[in-house]
Coordinates of C-alpha atoms and ligand atoms in Angstrom, one line a residue:
M1 CA 15.1 -6.6 -18.0
S2 CA 13.2 -3.5 -18.7
D3 CA 12.6 -0.7 -16.7
F4 CA 8.9 -1.4 -16.1
A5 CA 10.1 -5.1 -15.7
D6 CA 12.4 -4.2 -13.1
I7 CA 9.9 -1.5 -11.3
Y8 CA 7.3 -4.1 -11.3
D9 CA 9.5 -6.8 -10.0
K10 CA 10.9 -5.1 -6.9
I11 CA 7.6 -3.7 -5.7
V12 CA 4.9 -6.4 -6.7
K13 CA 6.8 -9.6 -7.1
N14 CA 8.3 -9.0 -3.7
K15 CA 5.2 -8.4 -1.6
Y16 CA 5.8 -4.3 -0.9
D17 CA 2.5 -3.1 -3.4
F18 CA -0.2 -1.9 -1.1
G19 CA -3.0 -2.3 -3.7
T20 CA -4.3 0.7 -3.5
G21 CA -4.5 1.1 -7.0
S22 CA -2.1 4.1 -7.7
W23 CA -0.4 2.8 -10.7
A24 CA -3.7 2.3 -12.3
V25 CA -4.6 6.1 -12.4
V26 CA -1.2 7.2 -13.2
N27 CA -1.4 4.4 -16.1
D28 CA -4.3 3.2 -18.7
N29 CA -2.2 0.2 -19.7
I30 CA -2.6 -0.5 -15.6
E31 CA -5.7 -2.4 -14.0
M32 CA -6.3 -3.5 -10.4
K33 CA -7.3 -7.0 -10.2
F34 CA -7.5 -9.8 -7.0
D35 CA -5.2 -12.6 -7.5
K36 CA -5.8 -15.9 -6.1
Y37 CA -5.1 -15.2 -2.3
G38 CA -7.6 -12.3 -2.7
E39 CA -5.7 -9.4 -2.4
Y40 CA -5.2 -6.4 -4.8
H41 CA -2.2 -6.0 -7.0
P42 CA -2.0 -4.0 -10.3
Y43 CA -1.7 -6.5 -13.6
Q44 CA -0.8 -5.1 -16.9
K45 CA -3.7 -5.0 -19.9
N46 CA -1.6 -5.3 -22.7
Q47 CA 1.5 -7.7 -22.2
H48 CA 3.0 -5.9 -24.4
Y49 CA 2.9 -1.8 -24.2
Q50 CA 6.4 -0.8 -23.7
Y51 CA 6.6 2.3 -21.0
S52 CA 8.3 5.4 -22.0
E53 CA 11.4 6.3 -19.4
A54 CA 8.4 9.5 -18.0
E55 CA 5.9 6.7 -17.4
V56 CA 8.5 4.5 -15.1
D57 CA 9.2 7.7 -13.6
Q58 CA 5.3 8.2 -12.7
L59 CA 4.7 4.9 -11.2
R60 CA 8.3 5.1 -9.4
Q61 CA 6.7 8.6 -8.1
A62 CA 3.1 7.0 -7.1
C63 CA 4.0 4.2 -5.2
L64 CA 5.5 5.1 -1.9
S65 CA 8.4 2.0 -1.2
T66 CA 9.8 3.9 -4.4
S67 CA 9.1 7.6 -4.0
E68 CA 11.9 10.4 -3.2
L69 CA 9.3 11.5 -1.0
N70 CA 8.1 9.7 2.6
E71 CA 5.3 10.7 5.0
S72 CA 7.5 12.7 7.1
D73 CA 8.0 15.0 4.1
I74 CA 4.8 15.5 2.7
A75 CA 3.1 15.7 6.2
K76 CA 5.4 18.5 6.3
Q77 CA 4.4 20.1 3.6
L78 CA 0.7 20.3 4.4
F79 CA 0.8 20.9 8.2
S80 CA 4.2 22.2 9.8
S81 CA 3.2 26.1 8.8
V82 CA -0.7 25.5 10.6
K83 CA -0.6 28.1 13.3
G84 CA 0.0 26.2 16.4
I85 CA 0.4 22.9 15.2
K86 CA 2.8 20.7 17.3
H87 CA 4.6 17.3 16.2
D88 CA 5.8 14.4 17.9
D89 CA 8.1 11.4 16.6
D90 CA 5.1 8.8 16.6
L91 CA 1.8 10.5 16.0
G92 CA 3.2 12.8 13.7
Y93 CA 1.6 16.8 13.3
Y94 CA -1.5 17.5 15.9
S95 CA -3.2 20.5 16.8
G96 CA -5.8 18.7 19.1
L97 CA -5.4 15.0 20.2
Y98 CA -8.9 13.5 21.5
V99 CA -10.5 10.2 22.4
G100 CA -14.3 10.1 22.7
H101 CA -17.0 9.4 20.5
V102 CA -20.2 11.1 18.5
T103 CA -23.3 11.5 20.4
E104 CA -25.6 13.2 17.5
G105 CA -27.7 10.8 16.3
D106 CA -26.5 7.5 15.2
F107 CA -23.2 7.9 14.4
R108 CA -21.5 5.7 17.6
S109 CA -24.1 2.7 17.3
N110 CA -23.9 2.6 13.6
G111 CA -19.5 3.5 13.2
S112 CA -16.8 0.8 14.8
S113 CA -16.1 2.7 17.6
G114 CA -17.7 6.1 19.1
G115 CA -18.2 6.5 15.2
F116 CA -16.5 9.8 14.4
G117 CA -14.8 8.7 10.7
T118 CA -19.0 8.8 9.4
W119 CA -19.4 12.0 11.7
I120 CA -16.4 13.9 10.2
L121 CA -17.3 13.4 6.2
S122 CA -21.4 13.9 6.9
Q123 CA -20.2 17.4 8.6
L124 CA -18.1 18.3 5.5
L125 CA -20.4 17.3 3.5
K126 CA -23.6 19.6 5.3
S127 CA -21.5 22.3 5.9
N128 CA -20.5 22.5 2.3
E129 CA -16.9 22.1 2.4
V130 CA -17.0 19.4 -0.4
D131 CA -19.2 18.3 -3.1
F132 CA -18.6 14.8 -2.9
V133 CA -17.3 11.7 -0.3
I134 CA -15.0 8.6 -1.1
N135 CA -16.0 5.6 1.2
V136 CA -16.2 2.3 1.4
V137 CA -19.6 0.9 0.6
E138 CA -20.4 -2.5 0.1
S139 CA -20.5 -3.7 -3.1
H140 CA -23.2 -5.8 -5.6
D141 CA -20.6 -6.7 -8.0
S142 CA -19.8 -10.2 -8.5
G143 CA -16.5 -11.2 -6.8
K144 CA -16.2 -8.5 -3.9
L145 CA -18.1 -7.8 -0.9
F146 CA -16.9 -4.3 -0.9
K147 CA -15.7 -1.1 -2.9
Y148 CA -14.6 2.6 -2.6
S149 CA -17.8 4.5 -3.8
I150 CA -18.2 8.6 -4.4
S151 CA -21.7 9.9 -3.3
N152 CA -22.8 13.0 -2.9
S153 CA -26.1 12.4 0.0
L154 CA -26.1 12.0 3.6
D155 CA -27.4 8.2 3.0
G156 CA -24.2 7.4 0.9
V157 CA -22.0 8.6 3.8
K158 CA -23.8 6.9 6.3
S159 CA -24.1 3.5 4.2
G160 CA -20.4 3.3 4.4
A161 CA -19.7 2.8 8.2
K162 CA -17.7 0.6 9.1
T163 CA -15.0 -0.7 9.5
K164 CA -14.6 -3.4 6.9
Y165 CA -11.5 -5.6 7.0
Y166 CA -11.0 -6.2 3.7
P167 CA -9.0 -5.3 0.2
V168 CA -10.4 -2.3 -1.3
E169 CA -8.3 -0.1 -4.0
F170 CA -9.2 3.2 -5.3
S171 CA -8.3 3.6 -8.9
E172 CA -12.3 3.5 -10.4
V173 CA -13.2 6.7 -8.2
I174 CA -9.7 8.8 -8.3
N175 CA -10.4 8.7 -12.1
V176 CA -14.1 10.0 -12.1
L177 CA -12.7 12.2 -9.8
K178 CA -10.2 13.3 -12.5
E179 CA -12.7 13.6 -15.3
T180 CA -15.5 15.1 -12.4
P181 CA -15.1 18.9 -11.1
G182 CA -15.8 18.9 -7.3
R183 CA -14.7 19.0 -4.2
Y184 CA -14.0 15.5 -2.5
A185 CA -13.3 14.0 0.9
I186 CA -11.7 10.3 1.1
V187 CA -11.5 8.4 3.5
G188 CA -8.4 5.7 3.6
L189 CA -5.2 3.5 5.3
P190 CA -1.9 5.5 5.8
S191 CA -0.8 3.7 2.3
F192 CA -3.8 5.0 0.5
I193 CA -3.3 8.4 2.2
M194 CA -0.2 8.5 1.4
E195 CA -0.3 7.1 -2.1
L196 CA -2.9 9.7 -3.2
R197 CA -0.7 12.1 -1.5
L198 CA 1.9 11.3 -4.2
L199 CA -1.1 11.4 -6.4
A200 CA -1.4 14.9 -6.1
E201 CA 2.2 15.4 -6.5
L202 CA 1.7 14.2 -10.2
D203 CA -1.6 15.4 -10.9
P204 CA -2.7 19.2 -10.2
I205 CA -6.7 18.4 -10.4
I206 CA -6.2 15.7 -7.8
K207 CA -4.6 18.1 -6.0
E208 CA -6.8 20.6 -6.4
R209 CA -9.6 18.4 -5.8
L210 CA -9.1 16.1 -2.8
K211 CA -9.6 18.4 -0.2
Y212 CA -9.6 16.6 2.7
T213 CA -8.4 12.9 4.0
V214 CA -9.2 11.2 6.7
G215 CA -7.1 8.4 8.0
L216 CA -7.8 5.3 9.9
V217 CA -4.9 3.7 12.1
C218 CA -4.6 0.7 10.8
G219 CA -3.2 -2.8 12.3
H220 CA -2.3 -4.0 8.9
Q221 CA -4.8 -5.2 5.6
K222 CA -6.2 -8.3 4.7
S223 CA -7.0 -10.0 2.0
T224 CA -10.5 -11.1 1.0
K225 CA -9.7 -14.6 2.9
F226 CA -9.9 -13.1 5.8
A227 CA -13.9 -12.8 5.5
E228 CA -14.3 -15.8 3.3
F229 CA -12.7 -18.2 6.5
L230 CA -14.9 -15.8 9.2
A231 CA -17.5 -16.5 7.3
W232 CA -16.8 -20.3 6.9
Q233 CA -16.5 -21.1 10.1
C234 CA -19.7 -19.8 11.0
G235 CA -21.5 -22.6 8.1
I236 CA -21.6 -20.5 5.0
K237 CA -19.1 -22.1 2.6
P238 CA -16.1 -20.3 0.9
G239 CA -18.4 -18.5 -2.7
S240 CA -21.9 -18.2 -0.2
L241 CA -20.7 -15.1 2.2
E242 CA -23.3 -12.5 1.2
K243 CA -22.6 -9.9 3.2
I244 CA -20.6 -9.2 7.1
N245 CA -20.3 -6.8 9.8
F246 CA -16.6 -7.3 11.0
R247 CA -17.5 -5.1 14.3
K248 CA -21.0 -6.2 16.0
K249 CA -20.7 -4.3 18.8
Q250 CA -22.0 -6.1 22.0
A251 CA -24.1 -5.0 24.9
D252 CA -22.7 -5.6 28.0
Y253 CA -19.2 -6.7 26.7
P254 CA -16.8 -4.3 26.3
A255 CA -15.6 -2.8 23.4
D256 CA -12.7 -5.2 21.8
R257 CA -15.0 -8.1 22.2
Y258 CA -16.9 -7.4 19.0
A259 CA -18.4 -10.0 16.9
I260 CA -18.8 -10.5 13.4
E261 CA -21.9 -10.6 11.4
V262 CA -22.3 -12.9 8.3
T263 CA -25.0 -13.2 5.8
G264 CA -25.1 -15.8 3.2
K265 CA -26.3 -19.3 2.0
V266 CA -26.3 -22.2 4.1
N267 CA -28.0 -25.4 2.5
G268 CA -29.5 -23.5 -0.1
E269 CA -31.1 -20.8 2.5
T270 CA -29.9 -17.4 3.6
Q271 CA -28.8 -17.2 7.3
T272 CA -27.4 -15.0 9.4
I273 CA -25.0 -16.0 11.8
V274 CA -23.3 -14.0 14.8
K275 CA -20.2 -15.2 16.3
E276 CA -17.8 -12.9 18.7
M277 CA -14.7 -12.9 17.4
R278 CA -12.5 -14.8 20.1
D279 CA -14.3 -17.6 19.3
L280 CA -13.1 -18.2 16.3
V281 CA -9.6 -19.1 14.3
G282 CA -7.3 -15.8 13.1
N283 CA -9.0 -13.5 15.7
D284 CA -5.2 -12.8 17.0
W285 CA -4.3 -9.5 14.4
G286 CA -1.0 -10.6 16.6
Q287 CA -0.6 -13.3 14.5
G288 CA -1.4 -11.7 11.8
F289 CA -3.6 -14.1 9.7
F290 CA -4.4 -13.2 5.7
K291 CA -3.0 -10.2 6.6
V292 CA -1.5 -8.4 3.1
R293 CA 2.5 -8.8 3.2
A294 CA 3.2 -4.9 2.5
S295 CA 1.6 -4.1 5.3
D296 CA 4.9 -5.3 7.0
F297 CA 6.9 -2.9 5.3
T298 CA 5.4 0.8 6.3
D299 CA 6.3 2.9 9.2
D300 CA 3.3 5.1 9.1
V301 CA 1.0 3.9 11.5
M302 CA -1.0 7.3 12.5
N303 CA -1.7 7.9 8.8
E304 CA 0.9 10.8 9.0
T305 CA -0.1 12.3 6.0
A306 CA -3.7 12.4 6.9
D307 CA -6.3 15.7 7.9
I308 CA -7.4 13.6 10.4
T309 CA -6.8 10.5 12.0
L310 CA -9.4 8.0 13.3
G311 CA -8.8 4.7 15.3
D312 CA -10.2 2.9 18.3
A313 CA -9.1 4.4 21.9
W314 CA -7.7 0.4 23.4
L315 CA -7.1 1.6 26.5
P316 CA -8.5 -0.2 29.7
E317 CA -10.2 3.6 30.8
Y318 CA -12.0 3.8 27.9
T319 CA -12.6 0.0 26.2
Q320 CA -15.2 -1.1 29.3
D321 CA -17.8 1.1 26.8
S322 CA -19.4 -1.1 24.9
L323 CA -20.8 1.2 22.0
G324 CA -17.2 2.5 21.4
N325 CA -15.0 4.9 21.3
N326 CA -12.3 6.6 19.0
I327 CA -8.4 8.3 19.3
L328 CA -8.9 11.3 17.4
I329 CA -5.4 13.3 15.3
V330 CA -6.3 16.4 14.5
R331 CA -4.0 18.0 11.9
N332 CA -6.3 20.2 9.4
P333 CA -7.9 23.3 11.6
T334 CA -11.3 23.4 8.8
I335 CA -11.3 19.8 10.8
Q336 CA -10.6 20.9 13.8
Q337 CA -13.1 23.7 13.9
I338 CA -15.7 20.7 12.9
I339 CA -14.7 18.9 16.6
S340 CA -14.6 21.9 18.8
D341 CA -17.6 23.4 17.1
G342 CA -19.0 19.9 17.8
I343 CA -18.3 19.6 21.6
R344 CA -19.5 23.3 21.7
D345 CA -23.0 22.4 20.5
N346 CA -22.8 18.9 22.5
K347 CA -23.1 16.7 19.0
V348 CA -19.7 14.7 20.7
S349 CA -18.6 13.8 23.6
V350 CA -14.3 14.0 24.0
D351 CA -11.3 13.9 26.2
A352 CA -8.2 16.1 25.4
V353 CA -5.6 13.7 26.0
N354 CA -2.0 14.2 25.6
A355 CA 0.2 12.5 23.2
S356 CA 1.5 9.5 25.3
T357 CA -2.5 8.3 25.4
I358 CA -2.6 8.3 21.6
Y359 CA 0.4 6.1 21.6
R360 CA -0.8 3.8 24.7
S361 CA -4.0 2.7 22.4
Q362 CA -1.2 1.5 19.5
A363 CA 1.4 0.5 21.6
S364 CA 1.7 -2.8 19.6
H365 CA 1.0 -1.7 16.9
F366 CA 4.1 0.5 17.4
K367 CA 5.9 -2.3 18.6
H368 CA 5.1 -4.2 15.5
T369 CA 5.2 -2.1 12.9
K370 CA 7.5 0.8 13.4
Y371 CA 10.3 -0.1 15.9
E372 CA 10.3 -4.0 14.7
L373 CA 10.4 -2.9 11.6
A374 CA 14.1 -2.6 11.8
Y375 CA 14.9 -6.1 12.1
R376 CA 12.3 -6.7 9.1
L377 CA 14.7 -4.7 6.8
F378 CA 18.1 -5.9 8.7
K379 CA 17.2 -9.3 7.3
K380 CA 16.8 -8.5 3.7
Q381 CA 19.6 -6.3 3.9
K382 CA 21.4 -9.6 5.2
N383 CA 20.1 -11.7 2.3
H384 CA 21.6 -9.2 0.1
E385 CA 17.7 -8.3 -1.5
W386 CA 16.3 -5.1 -2.4
Y387 CA 13.9 -3.2 -0.1
P388 CA 12.3 0.7 0.2
E389 CA 13.8 2.7 2.2
K390 CA 12.0 3.8 5.5
R391 CA 12.0 6.2 8.0
I392 CA 13.5 3.4 10.1
Q393 CA 16.6 2.2 9.4
P394 CA 18.1 -1.3 9.1
S395 CA 18.9 -3.1 12.9
S396 CA 19.3 -6.3 14.6
D397 CA 19.1 -4.5 18.2
I398 CA 16.0 -6.1 19.4
S399 CA 16.2 -8.9 22.1
L400 CA 16.4 -12.5 20.8
I401 CA 12.4 -13.5 22.1
R402 CA 11.2 -10.2 19.7
R403 CA 13.3 -11.8 16.9
K404 CA 11.7 -14.8 17.7
I405 CA 8.1 -13.2 17.1
Q406 CA 9.1 -12.0 14.1
D407 CA 10.3 -14.7 12.7
Q408 CA 7.2 -16.9 13.7
R409 CA 4.9 -13.8 12.3
E410 CA 6.7 -13.4 8.9
T411 CA 6.4 -17.8 8.8
I412 CA 2.4 -17.4 9.6
C413 CA 1.9 -14.5 7.1
F414 CA 3.4 -16.7 4.7
N415 CA 2.2 -19.9 5.1
I416 CA -1.5 -19.2 5.7
P417 CA -2.7 -18.1 2.4
K418 CA -0.7 -21.4 0.9
Y419 CA -2.4 -23.9 3.4
Y420 CA -6.3 -21.8 2.9
Q421 CA -5.5 -22.6 -1.0
V422 CA -5.0 -26.4 -0.6
A423 CA -8.1 -26.5 2.3
L424 CA -10.3 -24.8 -0.5
S425 CA -9.1 -27.2 -3.2
K426 CA -9.8 -30.0 -0.7
N427 CA -12.9 -28.4 0.5
D428 CA -11.7 -28.9 3.8
M429 CA -11.8 -26.1 6.5
Q430 CA -10.3 -28.3 9.3
Y431 CA -6.9 -29.4 7.1
F432 CA -6.6 -25.5 7.2
I433 CA -7.6 -25.3 10.5
N434 CA -5.1 -28.4 11.9
N435 CA -2.1 -26.8 9.8
A436 CA -2.7 -23.2 11.0
N437 CA -3.2 -24.3 15.0
K438 CA 0.1 -25.2 14.3
L439 CA 1.6 -22.4 13.4
S440 CA -0.3 -20.9 16.5
A441 CA 0.8 -23.4 18.9
Q442 CA 4.4 -22.3 17.9
Y443 CA 4.0 -18.7 18.3
K444 CA 2.4 -19.0 21.5
R445 CA 5.4 -20.9 22.6
I446 CA 7.5 -18.3 22.0
Y447 CA 4.9 -15.9 24.0
L448 CA 5.8 -18.2 26.8
G449 CA 9.1 -18.6 27.1
K450 CA 9.1 -13.9 26.6
R451 CA 6.5 -14.5 29.8
I452 CA 9.3 -17.0 31.5
I453 CA 12.4 -14.6 30.8
S454 CA 10.4 -12.0 32.1
K455 CA 9.2 -13.6 35.5
L456 CA 13.3 -15.5 35.8
K457 CA 14.8 -11.9 35.2
R458 CA 12.0 -9.8 38.0
I459 CA 12.7 -12.3 40.4
L460 CA 16.6 -12.2 40.1
H461 CA 16.2 -8.2 40.2
L462 CA 14.2 -8.9 43.4
K463 CA 16.9 -11.3 44.8
N464 CA 19.9 -8.5 44.2
Ligands
LIG1 C1 -7.7 -2.9 7.3 C2 -8.4 -2.1 8.8 C3 -7.0 -2.3 10.2 C4 -7.6 -1.5 11.1 N1 -6.6 -1.2 12.5 C5 -6.8 -0.1 13.2 C6 -5.7 -0.8 14.4 O1 -5.3 -1.9 14.1 N2 -5.9 -0.1 15.5 C7 -7.0 0.9 15.1 O2 -7.3 1.5 16.5 N3 -7.8 1.1 14.7 C8 -7.9 -0.2 13.6 N4 -9.0 0.4 12.4 C9 -9.5 1.3 12.7 C10 -11.2 1.0 13.4 O3 -11.5 0.1 13.0 C11 -12.1 2.1 12.9 O4 -12.5 2.0 11.3 C12 -11.8 4.0 13.3 O5 -11.7 3.6 14.6 C13 -13.2 4.4 12.8 O6 -14.2 4.0 13.2 P1 -15.4 5.0 13.3 O7 -16.6 4.6 14.3 O8 -14.9 6.3 14.0 O9 -16.2 4.9 12.3 P2 -17.0 4.8 11.4 O10 -18.2 6.0 11.5 O11 -17.6 2.8 11.4 O12 -17.1 4.8 10.0 C14 -15.4 4.4 9.4 C15 -15.5 4.8 7.6 O13 -13.9 4.1 7.5 C16 -14.7 3.8 6.4 N5 -13.9 2.8 5.7 C17 -14.2 1.0 6.2 N6 -13.6 0.0 5.8 C18 -12.6 0.6 5.1 C19 -11.5 0.1 4.3 N7 -11.1 -0.7 4.1 N8 -10.5 1.3 3.7 C20 -11.1 2.5 3.5 N9 -12.3 3.3 4.3 C21 -12.6 2.3 4.7 C22 -15.8 3.5 5.9 O14 -16.4 3.5 4.7 C23 -16.4 4.4 7.0 O15 -16.6 5.9 6.2 C24 -8.8 -0.3 11.4 C25 -9.4 -0.1 10.2 C26 -9.3 -0.9 8.9 C27 -10.1 -0.7 7.8

């Protein structure tokens, strides 16, 4: 087996590939395409191309599952010398921790949470810290609803507001960055920001031009089929979805009771339909319908290599506000200054919080993604399968019931795309829902068992 075939099989065939596009940045023979499950993967343009040792090594170094550097190494290089910076094992480096929202303009109402994502990028452009912003906007290319795009105007930045639970890849925009001098800011999920940092290690031009990174928290990445299936449930058949807003805020409801808004053809007529997310099959992030499997093999919950990390403030004291709030982890001094100025000028409203408040907002995410990764790695080790080296070590040291939950999440992750393919071929959404419901019912039975055990433990404890 050639060195290329070896790394390709390890990463892509074994599903450790986050679909970022980093390989298509370092190698011209590689391009990013959707597979039939609606996930981005790298493919070879010419199957007979012979890769030199140096090229294979570049691929290795550009991939977070094989790179010699992990998130802690990169974060240390970037942030450890920032004056007054602190470090937390779960949050990574931080100079400021906040919960809140933007009060200036319509950033908050147009955003998914508190509007900080678009506001920070706008501020970087307005204050001439960057010439270009790379964000995710609606795509008019056939077969994809969203894509990364480069903009040098505030309108362009604002047009990228809102969370897209949809795959995007950055090879096209980073190749433009390489050809077009200037200072850039980019927004991205943890694996994307980390692989950009790895690319910057390999290419001084990327390092010089990529000035700021705005990181999002990411429960997990979704395939295109997530959007397609949500729309199908609203009556828009696969292939007919034109637009989707995954995070429509609902006045009078808590922020976590958001809806989706989909536009597409129904019986030949364009319609826009709004449905509450909780009424749709696939709404449970714990079950992880249409999850990109690689998301189960990162331990970077808080986008530790980003200059600032933003997420939803999933905290009871903040979710009551239907307009939404962000959590913020600030690491870069210029961005800290932008936020401090925003506080002074009443452009943002934030509470300074401690690390445990930020942790609490993502407690289940930490449990699944970081701490129970140990068990997922243990299973790989036990089966003598190759697995990427993580900061978390393989271990089976979790309760039996948590192991069952992890096992069922894996079963769901593997089977959902397959059932969906069959449903597509039969043009029968109900086929998918019936099979998906069986997986969910088993998942819920395990949780019921968990609750019963906890109750019994409490009773026994009380009796003692
Ligand atoms: C796939 C995914 C999973 C997420 N999971 C969680 C989670 O588990 N917990 C949590 O707290 N937060 C999660 N988030 C982040 C959260 O949904 C909000 O995006 C974040 O709080 C910023 O909101 P905002 O109002 O400040 O941003 P906005 O002002 O709405 O701006 C959002 C910015 O993010 C960019 N963006 C949108 N989608 C993508 C994408 N797919 N890739 C790269 N950039 C994108 C937009 O272009 C825009 O610049 C997730 C986001 C995504 C995309």
